[in-house]
mmCIF file of C-alpha atoms and ligand atoms in Angstrom:
data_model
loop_
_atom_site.group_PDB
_atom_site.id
_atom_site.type_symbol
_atom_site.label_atom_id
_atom_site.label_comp_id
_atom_site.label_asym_id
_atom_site.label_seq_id
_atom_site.Cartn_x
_atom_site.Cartn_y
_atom_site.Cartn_z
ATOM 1 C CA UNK A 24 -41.900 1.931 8.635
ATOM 2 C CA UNK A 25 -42.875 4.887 7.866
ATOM 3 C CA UNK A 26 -41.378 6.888 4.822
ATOM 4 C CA UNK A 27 -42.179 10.927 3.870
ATOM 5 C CA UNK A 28 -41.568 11.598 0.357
ATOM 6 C CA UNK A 29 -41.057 15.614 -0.702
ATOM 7 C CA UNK A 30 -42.510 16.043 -4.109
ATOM 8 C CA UNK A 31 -44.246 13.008 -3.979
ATOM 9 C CA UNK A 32 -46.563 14.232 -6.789
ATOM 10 C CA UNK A 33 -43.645 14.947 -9.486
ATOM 11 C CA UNK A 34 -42.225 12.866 -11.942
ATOM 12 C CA UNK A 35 -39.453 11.390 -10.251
ATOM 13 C CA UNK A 36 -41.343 11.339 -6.645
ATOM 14 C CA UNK A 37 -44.630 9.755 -7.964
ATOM 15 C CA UNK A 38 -42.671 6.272 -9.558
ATOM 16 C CA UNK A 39 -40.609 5.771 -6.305
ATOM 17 C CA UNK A 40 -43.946 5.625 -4.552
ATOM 18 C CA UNK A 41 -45.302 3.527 -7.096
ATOM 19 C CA UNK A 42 -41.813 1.475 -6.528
ATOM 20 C CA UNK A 43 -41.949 1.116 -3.010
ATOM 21 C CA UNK A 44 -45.635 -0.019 -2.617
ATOM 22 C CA UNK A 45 -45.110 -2.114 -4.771
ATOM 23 C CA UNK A 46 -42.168 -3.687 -3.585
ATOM 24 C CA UNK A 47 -42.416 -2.972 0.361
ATOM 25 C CA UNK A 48 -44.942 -2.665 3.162
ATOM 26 C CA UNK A 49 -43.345 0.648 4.108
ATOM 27 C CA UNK A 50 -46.031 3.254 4.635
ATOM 28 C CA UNK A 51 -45.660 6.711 2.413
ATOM 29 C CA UNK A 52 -46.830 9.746 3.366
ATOM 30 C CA UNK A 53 -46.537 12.511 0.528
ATOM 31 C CA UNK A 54 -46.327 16.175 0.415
ATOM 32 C CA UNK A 55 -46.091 18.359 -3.011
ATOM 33 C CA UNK A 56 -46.999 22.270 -3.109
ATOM 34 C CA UNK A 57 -48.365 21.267 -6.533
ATOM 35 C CA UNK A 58 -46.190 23.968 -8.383
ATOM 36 C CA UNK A 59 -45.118 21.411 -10.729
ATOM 37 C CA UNK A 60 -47.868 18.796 -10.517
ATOM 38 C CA UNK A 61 -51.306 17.975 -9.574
ATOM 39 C CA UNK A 62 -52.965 15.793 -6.995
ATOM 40 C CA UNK A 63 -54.237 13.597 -9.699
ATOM 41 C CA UNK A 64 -51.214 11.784 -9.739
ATOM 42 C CA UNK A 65 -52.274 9.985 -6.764
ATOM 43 C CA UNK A 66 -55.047 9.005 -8.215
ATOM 44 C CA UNK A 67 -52.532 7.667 -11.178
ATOM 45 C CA UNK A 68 -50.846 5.960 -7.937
ATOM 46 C CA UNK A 69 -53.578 4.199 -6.721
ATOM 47 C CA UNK A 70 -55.024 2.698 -10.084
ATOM 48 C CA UNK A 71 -51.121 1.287 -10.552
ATOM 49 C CA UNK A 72 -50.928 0.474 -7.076
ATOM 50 C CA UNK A 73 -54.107 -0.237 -5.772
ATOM 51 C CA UNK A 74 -53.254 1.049 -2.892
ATOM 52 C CA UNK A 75 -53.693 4.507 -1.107
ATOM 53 C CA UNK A 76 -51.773 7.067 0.290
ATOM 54 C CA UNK A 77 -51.930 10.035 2.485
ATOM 55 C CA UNK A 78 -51.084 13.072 0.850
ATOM 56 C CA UNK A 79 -50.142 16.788 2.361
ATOM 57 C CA UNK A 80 -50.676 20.322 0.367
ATOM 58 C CA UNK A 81 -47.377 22.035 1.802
ATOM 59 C CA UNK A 82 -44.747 24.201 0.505
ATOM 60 C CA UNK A 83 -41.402 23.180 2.337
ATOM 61 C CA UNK A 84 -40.531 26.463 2.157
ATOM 62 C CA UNK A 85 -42.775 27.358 5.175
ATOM 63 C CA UNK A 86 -41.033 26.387 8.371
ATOM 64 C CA UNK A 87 -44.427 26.248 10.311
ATOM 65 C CA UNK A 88 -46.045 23.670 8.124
ATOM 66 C CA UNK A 89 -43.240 21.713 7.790
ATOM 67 C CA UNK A 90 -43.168 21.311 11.568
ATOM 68 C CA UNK A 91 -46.390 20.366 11.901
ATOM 69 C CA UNK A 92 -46.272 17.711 9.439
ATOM 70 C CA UNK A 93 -43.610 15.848 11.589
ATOM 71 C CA UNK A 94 -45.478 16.941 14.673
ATOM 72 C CA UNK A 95 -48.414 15.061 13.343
ATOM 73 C CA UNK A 96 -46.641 11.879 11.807
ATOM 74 C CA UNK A 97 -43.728 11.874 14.443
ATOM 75 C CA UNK A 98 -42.743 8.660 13.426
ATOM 76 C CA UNK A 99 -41.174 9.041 10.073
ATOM 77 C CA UNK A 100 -38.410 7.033 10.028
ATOM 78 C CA UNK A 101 -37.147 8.044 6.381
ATOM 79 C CA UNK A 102 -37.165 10.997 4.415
ATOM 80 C CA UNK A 103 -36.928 11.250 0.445
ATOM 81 C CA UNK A 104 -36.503 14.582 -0.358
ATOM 82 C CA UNK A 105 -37.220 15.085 -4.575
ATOM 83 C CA UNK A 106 -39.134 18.909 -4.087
ATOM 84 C CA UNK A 107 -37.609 21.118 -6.093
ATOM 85 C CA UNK A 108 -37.448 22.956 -9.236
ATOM 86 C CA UNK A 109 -35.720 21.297 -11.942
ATOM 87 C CA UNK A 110 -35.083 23.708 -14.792
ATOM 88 C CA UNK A 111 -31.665 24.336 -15.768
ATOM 89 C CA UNK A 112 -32.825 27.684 -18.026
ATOM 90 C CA UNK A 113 -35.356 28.926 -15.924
ATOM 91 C CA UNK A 114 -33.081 29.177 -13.266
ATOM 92 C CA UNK A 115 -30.546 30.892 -15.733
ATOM 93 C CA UNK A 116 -33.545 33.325 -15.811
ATOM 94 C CA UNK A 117 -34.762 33.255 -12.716
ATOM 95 C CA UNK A 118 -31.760 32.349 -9.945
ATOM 96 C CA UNK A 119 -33.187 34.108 -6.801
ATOM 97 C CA UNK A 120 -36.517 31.434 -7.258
ATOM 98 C CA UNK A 121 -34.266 28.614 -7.139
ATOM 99 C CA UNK A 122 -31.904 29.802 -4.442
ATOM 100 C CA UNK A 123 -35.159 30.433 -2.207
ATOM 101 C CA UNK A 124 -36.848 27.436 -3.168
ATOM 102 C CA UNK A 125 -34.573 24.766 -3.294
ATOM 103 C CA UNK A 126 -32.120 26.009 -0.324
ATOM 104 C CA UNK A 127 -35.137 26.586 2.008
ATOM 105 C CA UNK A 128 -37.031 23.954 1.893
ATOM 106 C CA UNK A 129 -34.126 21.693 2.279
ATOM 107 C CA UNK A 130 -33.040 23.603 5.302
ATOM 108 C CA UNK A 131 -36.529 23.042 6.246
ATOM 109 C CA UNK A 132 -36.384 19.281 6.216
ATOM 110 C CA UNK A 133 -33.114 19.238 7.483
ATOM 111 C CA UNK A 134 -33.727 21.473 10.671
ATOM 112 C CA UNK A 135 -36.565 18.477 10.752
ATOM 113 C CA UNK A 136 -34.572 15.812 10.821
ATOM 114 C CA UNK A 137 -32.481 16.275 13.764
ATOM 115 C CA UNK A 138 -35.611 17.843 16.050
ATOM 116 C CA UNK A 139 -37.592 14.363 15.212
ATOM 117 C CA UNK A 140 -34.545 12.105 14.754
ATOM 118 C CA UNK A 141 -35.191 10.820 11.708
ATOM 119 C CA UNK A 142 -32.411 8.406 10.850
ATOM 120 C CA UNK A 143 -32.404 8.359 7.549
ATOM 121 C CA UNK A 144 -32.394 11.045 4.030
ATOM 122 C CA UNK A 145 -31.748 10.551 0.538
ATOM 123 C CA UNK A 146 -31.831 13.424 -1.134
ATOM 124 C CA UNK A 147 -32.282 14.272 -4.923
ATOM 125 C CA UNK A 148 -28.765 15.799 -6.626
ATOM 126 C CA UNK A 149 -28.106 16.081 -10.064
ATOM 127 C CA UNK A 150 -24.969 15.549 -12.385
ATOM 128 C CA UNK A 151 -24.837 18.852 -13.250
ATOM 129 C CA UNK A 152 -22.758 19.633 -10.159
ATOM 130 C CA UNK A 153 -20.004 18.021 -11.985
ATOM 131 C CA UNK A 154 -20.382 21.479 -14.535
ATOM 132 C CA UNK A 155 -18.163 20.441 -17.941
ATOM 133 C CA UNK A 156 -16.016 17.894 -17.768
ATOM 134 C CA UNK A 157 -13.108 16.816 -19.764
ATOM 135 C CA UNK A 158 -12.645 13.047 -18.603
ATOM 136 C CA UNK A 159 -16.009 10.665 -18.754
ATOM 137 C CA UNK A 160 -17.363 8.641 -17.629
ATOM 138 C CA UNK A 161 -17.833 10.832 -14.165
ATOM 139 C CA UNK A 162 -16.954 9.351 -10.564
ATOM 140 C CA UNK A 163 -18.158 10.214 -7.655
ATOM 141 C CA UNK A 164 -14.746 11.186 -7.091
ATOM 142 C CA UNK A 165 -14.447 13.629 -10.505
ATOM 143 C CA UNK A 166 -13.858 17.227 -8.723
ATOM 144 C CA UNK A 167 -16.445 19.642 -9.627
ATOM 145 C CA UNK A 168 -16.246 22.103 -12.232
ATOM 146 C CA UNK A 169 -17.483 25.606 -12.096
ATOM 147 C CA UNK A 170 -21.479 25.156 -12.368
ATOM 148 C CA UNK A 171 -23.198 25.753 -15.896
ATOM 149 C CA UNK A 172 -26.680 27.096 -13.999
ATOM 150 C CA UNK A 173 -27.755 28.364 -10.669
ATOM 151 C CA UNK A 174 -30.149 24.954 -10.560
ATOM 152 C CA UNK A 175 -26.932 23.420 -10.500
ATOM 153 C CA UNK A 176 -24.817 25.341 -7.720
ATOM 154 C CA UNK A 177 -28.830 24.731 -5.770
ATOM 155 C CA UNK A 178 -27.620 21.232 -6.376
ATOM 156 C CA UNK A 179 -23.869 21.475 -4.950
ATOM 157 C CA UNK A 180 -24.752 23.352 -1.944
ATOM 158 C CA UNK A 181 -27.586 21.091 -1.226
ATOM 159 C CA UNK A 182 -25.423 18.363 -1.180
ATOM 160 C CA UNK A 183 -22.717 20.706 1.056
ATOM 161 C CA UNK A 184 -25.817 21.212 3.336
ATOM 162 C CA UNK A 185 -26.286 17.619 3.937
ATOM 163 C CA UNK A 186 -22.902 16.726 4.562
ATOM 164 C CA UNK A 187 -21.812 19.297 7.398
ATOM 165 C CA UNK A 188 -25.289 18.539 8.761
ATOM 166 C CA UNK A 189 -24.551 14.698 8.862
ATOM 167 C CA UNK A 190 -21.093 15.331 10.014
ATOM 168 C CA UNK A 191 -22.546 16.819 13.693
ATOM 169 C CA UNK A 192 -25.755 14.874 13.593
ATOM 170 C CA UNK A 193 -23.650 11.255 14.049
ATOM 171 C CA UNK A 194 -26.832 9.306 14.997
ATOM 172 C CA UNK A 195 -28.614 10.279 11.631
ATOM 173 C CA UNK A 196 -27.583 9.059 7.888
ATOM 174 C CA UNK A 197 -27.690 10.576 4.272
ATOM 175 C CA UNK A 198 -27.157 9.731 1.008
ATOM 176 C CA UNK A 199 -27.366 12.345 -2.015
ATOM 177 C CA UNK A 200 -27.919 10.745 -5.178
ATOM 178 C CA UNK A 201 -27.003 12.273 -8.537
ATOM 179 C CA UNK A 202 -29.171 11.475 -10.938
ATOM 180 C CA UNK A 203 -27.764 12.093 -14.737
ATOM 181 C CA UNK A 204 -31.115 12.477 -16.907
ATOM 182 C CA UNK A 205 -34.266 10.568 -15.895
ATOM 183 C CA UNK A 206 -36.664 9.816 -18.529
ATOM 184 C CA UNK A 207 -39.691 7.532 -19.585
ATOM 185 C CA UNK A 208 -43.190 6.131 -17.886
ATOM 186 C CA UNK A 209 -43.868 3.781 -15.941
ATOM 187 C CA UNK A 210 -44.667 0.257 -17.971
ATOM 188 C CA UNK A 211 -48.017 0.670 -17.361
ATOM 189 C CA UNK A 212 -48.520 3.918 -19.330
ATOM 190 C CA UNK A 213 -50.474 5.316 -16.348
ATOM 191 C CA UNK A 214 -47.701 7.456 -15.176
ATOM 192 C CA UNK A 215 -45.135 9.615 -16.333
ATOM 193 C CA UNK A 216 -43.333 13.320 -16.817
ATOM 194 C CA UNK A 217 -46.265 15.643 -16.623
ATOM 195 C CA UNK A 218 -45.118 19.523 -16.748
ATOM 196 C CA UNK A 219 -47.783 22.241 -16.133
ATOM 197 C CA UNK A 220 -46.556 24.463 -18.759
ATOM 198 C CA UNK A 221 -44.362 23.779 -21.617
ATOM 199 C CA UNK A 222 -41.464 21.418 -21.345
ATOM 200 C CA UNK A 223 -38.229 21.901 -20.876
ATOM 201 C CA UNK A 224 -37.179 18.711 -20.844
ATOM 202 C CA UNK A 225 -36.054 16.981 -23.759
ATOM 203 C CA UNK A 226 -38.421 13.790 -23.724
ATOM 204 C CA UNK A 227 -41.718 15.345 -23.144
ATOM 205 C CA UNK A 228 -40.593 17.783 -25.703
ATOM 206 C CA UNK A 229 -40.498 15.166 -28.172
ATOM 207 C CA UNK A 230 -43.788 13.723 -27.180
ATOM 208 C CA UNK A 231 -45.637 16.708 -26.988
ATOM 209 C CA UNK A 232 -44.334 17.171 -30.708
ATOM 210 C CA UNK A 233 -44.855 13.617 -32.026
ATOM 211 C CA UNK A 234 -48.655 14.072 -30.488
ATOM 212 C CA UNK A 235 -48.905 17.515 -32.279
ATOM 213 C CA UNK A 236 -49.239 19.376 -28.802
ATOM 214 C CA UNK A 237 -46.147 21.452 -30.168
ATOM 215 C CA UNK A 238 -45.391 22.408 -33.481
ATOM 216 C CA UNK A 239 -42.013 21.304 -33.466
ATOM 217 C CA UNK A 240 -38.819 20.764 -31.756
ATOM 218 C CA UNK A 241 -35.443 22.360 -31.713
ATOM 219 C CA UNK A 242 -31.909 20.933 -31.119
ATOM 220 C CA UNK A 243 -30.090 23.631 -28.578
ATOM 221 C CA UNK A 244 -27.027 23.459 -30.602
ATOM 222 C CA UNK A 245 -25.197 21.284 -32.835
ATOM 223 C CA UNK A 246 -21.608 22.729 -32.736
ATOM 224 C CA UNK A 247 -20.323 21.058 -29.820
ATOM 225 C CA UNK A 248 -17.522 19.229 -29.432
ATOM 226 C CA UNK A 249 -18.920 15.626 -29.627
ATOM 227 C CA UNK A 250 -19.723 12.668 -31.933
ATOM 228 C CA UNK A 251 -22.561 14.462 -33.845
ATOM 229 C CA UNK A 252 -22.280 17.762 -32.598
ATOM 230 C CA UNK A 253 -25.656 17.903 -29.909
ATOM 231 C CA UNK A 254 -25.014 17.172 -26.223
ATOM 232 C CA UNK A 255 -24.410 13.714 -25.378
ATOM 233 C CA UNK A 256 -26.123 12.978 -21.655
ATOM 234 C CA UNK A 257 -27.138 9.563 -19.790
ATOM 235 C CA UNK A 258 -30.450 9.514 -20.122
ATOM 236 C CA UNK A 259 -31.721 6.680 -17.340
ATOM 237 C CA UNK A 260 -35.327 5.020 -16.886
ATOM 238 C CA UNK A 261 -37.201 6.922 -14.050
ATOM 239 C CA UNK A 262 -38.258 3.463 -12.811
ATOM 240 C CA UNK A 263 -34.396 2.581 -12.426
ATOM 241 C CA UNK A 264 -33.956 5.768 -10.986
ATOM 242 C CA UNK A 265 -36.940 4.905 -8.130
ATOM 243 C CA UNK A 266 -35.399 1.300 -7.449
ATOM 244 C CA UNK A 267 -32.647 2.791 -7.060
ATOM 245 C CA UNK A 268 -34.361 5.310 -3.831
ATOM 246 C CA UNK A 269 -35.938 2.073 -2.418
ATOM 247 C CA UNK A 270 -32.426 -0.337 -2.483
ATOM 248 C CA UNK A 271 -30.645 3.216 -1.015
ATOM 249 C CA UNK A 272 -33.400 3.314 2.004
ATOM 250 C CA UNK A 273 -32.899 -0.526 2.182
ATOM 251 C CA UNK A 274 -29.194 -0.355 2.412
ATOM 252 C CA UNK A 275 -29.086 2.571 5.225
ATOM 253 C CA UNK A 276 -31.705 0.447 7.244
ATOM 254 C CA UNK A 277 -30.111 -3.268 7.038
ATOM 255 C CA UNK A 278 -26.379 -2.371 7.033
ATOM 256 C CA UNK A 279 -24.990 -1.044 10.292
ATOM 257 C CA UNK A 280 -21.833 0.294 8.981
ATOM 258 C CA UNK A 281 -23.349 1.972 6.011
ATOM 259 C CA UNK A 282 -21.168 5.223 5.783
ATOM 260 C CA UNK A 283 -23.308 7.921 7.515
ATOM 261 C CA UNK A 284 -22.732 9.812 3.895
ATOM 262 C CA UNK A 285 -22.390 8.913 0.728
ATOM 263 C CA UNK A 286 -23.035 10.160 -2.973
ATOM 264 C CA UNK A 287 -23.995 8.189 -5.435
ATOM 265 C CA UNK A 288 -24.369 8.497 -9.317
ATOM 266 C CA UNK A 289 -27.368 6.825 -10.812
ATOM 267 C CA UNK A 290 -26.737 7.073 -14.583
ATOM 268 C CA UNK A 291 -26.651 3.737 -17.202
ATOM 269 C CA UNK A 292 -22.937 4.805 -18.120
ATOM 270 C CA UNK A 293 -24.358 5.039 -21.475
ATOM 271 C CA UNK A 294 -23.742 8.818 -23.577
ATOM 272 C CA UNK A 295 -26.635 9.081 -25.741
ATOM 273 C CA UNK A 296 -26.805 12.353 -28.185
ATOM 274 C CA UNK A 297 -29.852 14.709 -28.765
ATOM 275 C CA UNK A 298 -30.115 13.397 -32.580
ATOM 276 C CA UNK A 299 -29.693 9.719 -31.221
ATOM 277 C CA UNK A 300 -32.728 10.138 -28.843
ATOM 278 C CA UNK A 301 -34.939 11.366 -31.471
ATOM 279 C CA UNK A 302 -33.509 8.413 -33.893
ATOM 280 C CA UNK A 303 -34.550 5.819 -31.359
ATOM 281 C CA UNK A 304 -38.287 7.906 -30.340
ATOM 282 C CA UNK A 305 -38.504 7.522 -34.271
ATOM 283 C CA UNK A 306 -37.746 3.865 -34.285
ATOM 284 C CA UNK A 307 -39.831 2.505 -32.071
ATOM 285 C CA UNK A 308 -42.424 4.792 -32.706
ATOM 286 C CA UNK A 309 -42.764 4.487 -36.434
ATOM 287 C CA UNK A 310 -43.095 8.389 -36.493
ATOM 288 C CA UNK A 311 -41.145 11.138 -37.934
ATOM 289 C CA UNK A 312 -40.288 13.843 -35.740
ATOM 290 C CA UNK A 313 -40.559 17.499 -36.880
ATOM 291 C CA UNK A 314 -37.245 18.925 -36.041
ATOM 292 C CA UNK A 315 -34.854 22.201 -36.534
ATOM 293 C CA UNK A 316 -31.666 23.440 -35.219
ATOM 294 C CA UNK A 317 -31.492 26.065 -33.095
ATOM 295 C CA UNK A 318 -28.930 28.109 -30.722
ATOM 296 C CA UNK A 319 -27.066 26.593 -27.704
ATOM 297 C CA UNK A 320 -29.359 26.342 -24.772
ATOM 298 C CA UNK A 321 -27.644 28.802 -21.987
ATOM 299 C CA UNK A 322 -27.087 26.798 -18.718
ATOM 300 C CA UNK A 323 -25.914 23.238 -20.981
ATOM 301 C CA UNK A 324 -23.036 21.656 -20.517
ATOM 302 C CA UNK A 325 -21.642 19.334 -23.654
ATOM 303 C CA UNK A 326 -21.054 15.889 -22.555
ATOM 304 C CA UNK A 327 -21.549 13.851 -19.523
ATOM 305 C CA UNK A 328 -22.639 10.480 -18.588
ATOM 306 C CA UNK A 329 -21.975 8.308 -15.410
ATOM 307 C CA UNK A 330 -19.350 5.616 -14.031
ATOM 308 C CA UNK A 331 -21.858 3.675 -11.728
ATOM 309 C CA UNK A 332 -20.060 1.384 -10.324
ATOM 310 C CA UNK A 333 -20.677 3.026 -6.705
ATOM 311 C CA UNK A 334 -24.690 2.029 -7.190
ATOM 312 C CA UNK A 335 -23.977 -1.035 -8.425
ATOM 313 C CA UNK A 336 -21.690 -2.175 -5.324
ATOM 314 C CA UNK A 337 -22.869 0.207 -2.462
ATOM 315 C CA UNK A 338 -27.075 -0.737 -3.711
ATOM 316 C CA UNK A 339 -26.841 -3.800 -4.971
ATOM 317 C CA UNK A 340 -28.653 -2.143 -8.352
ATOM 318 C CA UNK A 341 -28.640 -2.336 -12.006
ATOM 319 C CA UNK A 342 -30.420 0.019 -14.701
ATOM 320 C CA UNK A 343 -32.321 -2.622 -16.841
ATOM 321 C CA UNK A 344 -34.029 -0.357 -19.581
ATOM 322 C CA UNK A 345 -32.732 0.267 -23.134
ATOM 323 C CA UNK A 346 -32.951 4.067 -24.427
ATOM 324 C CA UNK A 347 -36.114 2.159 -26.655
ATOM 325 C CA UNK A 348 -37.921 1.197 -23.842
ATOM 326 C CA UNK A 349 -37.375 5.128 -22.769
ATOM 327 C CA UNK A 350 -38.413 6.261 -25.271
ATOM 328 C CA UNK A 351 -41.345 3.426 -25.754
ATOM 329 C CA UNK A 352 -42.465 4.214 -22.296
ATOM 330 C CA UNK A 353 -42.434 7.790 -22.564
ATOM 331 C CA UNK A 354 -44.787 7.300 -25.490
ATOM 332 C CA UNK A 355 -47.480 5.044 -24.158
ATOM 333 C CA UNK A 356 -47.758 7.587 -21.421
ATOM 334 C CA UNK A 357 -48.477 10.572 -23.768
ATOM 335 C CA UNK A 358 -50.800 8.440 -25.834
ATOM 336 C CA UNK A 359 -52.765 7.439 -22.650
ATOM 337 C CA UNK A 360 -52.801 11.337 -21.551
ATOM 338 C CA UNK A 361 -54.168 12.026 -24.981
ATOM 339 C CA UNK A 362 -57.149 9.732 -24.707
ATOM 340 C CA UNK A 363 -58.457 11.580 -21.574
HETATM 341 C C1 UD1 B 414 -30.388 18.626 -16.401
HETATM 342 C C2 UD1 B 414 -29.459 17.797 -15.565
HETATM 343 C C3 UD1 B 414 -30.181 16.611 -14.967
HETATM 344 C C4 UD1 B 414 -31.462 17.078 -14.263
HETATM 345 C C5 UD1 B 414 -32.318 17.846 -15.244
HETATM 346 C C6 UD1 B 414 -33.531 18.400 -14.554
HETATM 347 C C7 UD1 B 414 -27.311 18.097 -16.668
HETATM 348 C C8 UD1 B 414 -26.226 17.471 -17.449
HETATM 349 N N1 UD1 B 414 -28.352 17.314 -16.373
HETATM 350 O O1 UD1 B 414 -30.734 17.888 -17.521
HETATM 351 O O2 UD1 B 414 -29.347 15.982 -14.023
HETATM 352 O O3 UD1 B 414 -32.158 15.960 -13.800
HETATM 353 O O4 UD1 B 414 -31.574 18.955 -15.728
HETATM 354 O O5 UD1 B 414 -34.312 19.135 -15.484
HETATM 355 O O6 UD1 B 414 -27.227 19.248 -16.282
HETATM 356 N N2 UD1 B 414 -32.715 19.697 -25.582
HETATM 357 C C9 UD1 B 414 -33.008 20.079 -26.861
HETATM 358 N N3 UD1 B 414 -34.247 20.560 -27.134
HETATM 359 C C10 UD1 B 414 -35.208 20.680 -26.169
HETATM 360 C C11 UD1 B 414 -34.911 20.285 -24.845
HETATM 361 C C12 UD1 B 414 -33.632 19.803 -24.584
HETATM 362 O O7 UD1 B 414 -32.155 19.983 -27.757
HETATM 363 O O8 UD1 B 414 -36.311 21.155 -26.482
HETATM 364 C C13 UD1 B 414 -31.383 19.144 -25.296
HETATM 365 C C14 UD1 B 414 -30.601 19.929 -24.251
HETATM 366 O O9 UD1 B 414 -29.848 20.956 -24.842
HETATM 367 C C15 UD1 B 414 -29.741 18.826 -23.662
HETATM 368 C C16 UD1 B 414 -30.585 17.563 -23.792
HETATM 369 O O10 UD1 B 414 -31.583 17.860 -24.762
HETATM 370 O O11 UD1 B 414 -28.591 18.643 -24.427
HETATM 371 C C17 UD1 B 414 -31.283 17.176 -22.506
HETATM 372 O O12 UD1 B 414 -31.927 18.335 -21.980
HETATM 373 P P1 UD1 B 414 -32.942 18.250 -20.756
HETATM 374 O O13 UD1 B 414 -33.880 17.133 -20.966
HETATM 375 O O14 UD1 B 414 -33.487 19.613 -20.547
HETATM 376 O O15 UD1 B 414 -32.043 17.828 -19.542
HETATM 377 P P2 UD1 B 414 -30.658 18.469 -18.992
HETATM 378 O O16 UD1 B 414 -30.732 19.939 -18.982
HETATM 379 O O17 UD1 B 414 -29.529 17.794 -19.657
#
């Protein structure tokens, strides 16, 4: 079997790989415009792996080269599609970037899909299409709330896309997965959440911090309406989050009367605050954490965090790692970055 995986040199892309050479004979081929990322993760790949992969230089947004990609491996038989950009406040800044980029490309692969019959997508959603939301945990089921950022809405129509595309396509399958807030490395330390420019992200923020690569960290906001007052989220292990892509490709492929769409939430269940992530980085890292309190971040919603019961029956899957072995992971990675 042959599997394409969009983004396949990002965070979330590069541990599914890892996941599913590991744990299948599937071949992967990868493609990543690198605006996020750098080829060296495949080399990361292979050292974890030991295995090799082919690897593509395209940007999804260009119709032509997308084409050709199928034209030349015309028997993909799954699709993973993780490209995007992920930044809830740059696309506050910047919506017409994420519009193009993330609606495009997806139309791209889509328009794909059907003209090679590839049976089978997952593609990469969020939680924040939920917006803010009263009652948590969140179900599938929760109706949406008005979105907090224009990454988000990217998110909701993405998923729209899919669905009226799946609903005239009957022979092909989807499922969009919403992932509430991957974090961490891969055990190894080898791999793990490698922005090009500063983070946005509240995990390499605190590593970058802890390692002295930043000065110091702030807390967008304290005044909310939760336990301590910074937003509570459910932060998830990004190796979870990548068994989770290979059981979803597994399902759709050995299960007939899989629906021919679904959404799933892939979250622990678990609402974890800013100033409890930093406690446990601080606990099992023995180090103090320079921080400050700043404004609200525009674009953040206050609470959320997942009812995952869906993954667990429709997958077959469990999260197994602790917000520690997050944050443990997360920290082995930036030390091994550091000795390079
Ligand atoms: C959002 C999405 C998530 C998506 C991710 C992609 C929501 C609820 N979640 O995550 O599904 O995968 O974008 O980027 O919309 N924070 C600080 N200081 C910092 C950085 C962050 O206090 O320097 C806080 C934020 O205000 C937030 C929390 O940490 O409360 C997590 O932020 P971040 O890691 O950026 O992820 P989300 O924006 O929640």
């Amino acid at each position: 079997m042959k599997i394409l995986i969009t983004g396949g040199a990002g965070y979330i892309g590069s541990h599914t790989i890892i996941e599913m050479l590991e744990t299948t004979n599937w071949e992967v081929i990868a493609v990543d415009n690198y605006s996020n990322s750098t080829e060296d993760t495949y080399e990361r790949i292979e050292k974890i792996t030991g295995k090799a992969i082919k690897y593509y230089n395209i940007d999804l947004k260009d119709k032509d080269a997308t084409h050709k990609l199928f034209l030349e491996h015309n028997d993909i038989q799954g699709i993973i599609h993780f490209a995007a950009f992920k930044s809830v406040s740059e696309s506050v800044a910047n919506p017409l970037m994420y519009y193009d980029n993330n609606i495009n490309s997806l139309l791209n692969i889509l328009a794909c899909q059907k003209a090679f019959k590839v049976p089978y997508l997952i593609f990469s959603s969020s939680c924040s299409v939920y917006g803010n939301i009263n009652e948590l945990p969140v179900t599938e089921e929760t109706p949406f709330n008005k979105t907090e950022s224009p990454y988000a809405y990217t998110k909701q129509i993405g998923e729209q896309l899919v669905a009226d595309f799946i609903k005239v396509n009957p022979a092909l399958k989807a499922i969009s997965l919403r992932y509430f807030n991957p974090v961490g490395a891969h055990k190894s330390g080898l791999n793990g959440e490698l922005p090009l420019s500063t983070p946005s992200n509240l995990v390499p923020y605190i590593t970058q911090s802890a390692i002295g690569k930043l000065s110091q960290l702030t807390i967008f906001g304290n005044d909310y309406n939760t336990k301590d007052g910074t937003c509570v989220r459910d932060y998830i292990h990004v190796s979870d989050i990548a068994s989770a892509h290979v059981l979803a490709l597994q399902q759709l492929i050995k299960t007939p009367h899989f629906p021919s769409q679904s959404i799933i939430n892939l979250g622990t269940g678990v609402g974890v605050t800013v100033l409890e992530v930093i406690e446990a980085f601080e606990k099992v890292t023995d180090k103090k954490l320079n921080y400050t309190i700043g404004e609200r971040r525009a674009g953040d919603v206050a609470a959320i965090y997942a009812n995952n019961d869906k993954a667990k029956k429709l997958l077959n899957w469990k999260p197994i790692y602790t917000i520690e072995d997050m944050m443990r992971s997360a920290w082995k990675w930036e030390q091994c970055l550091n000795k390079k």
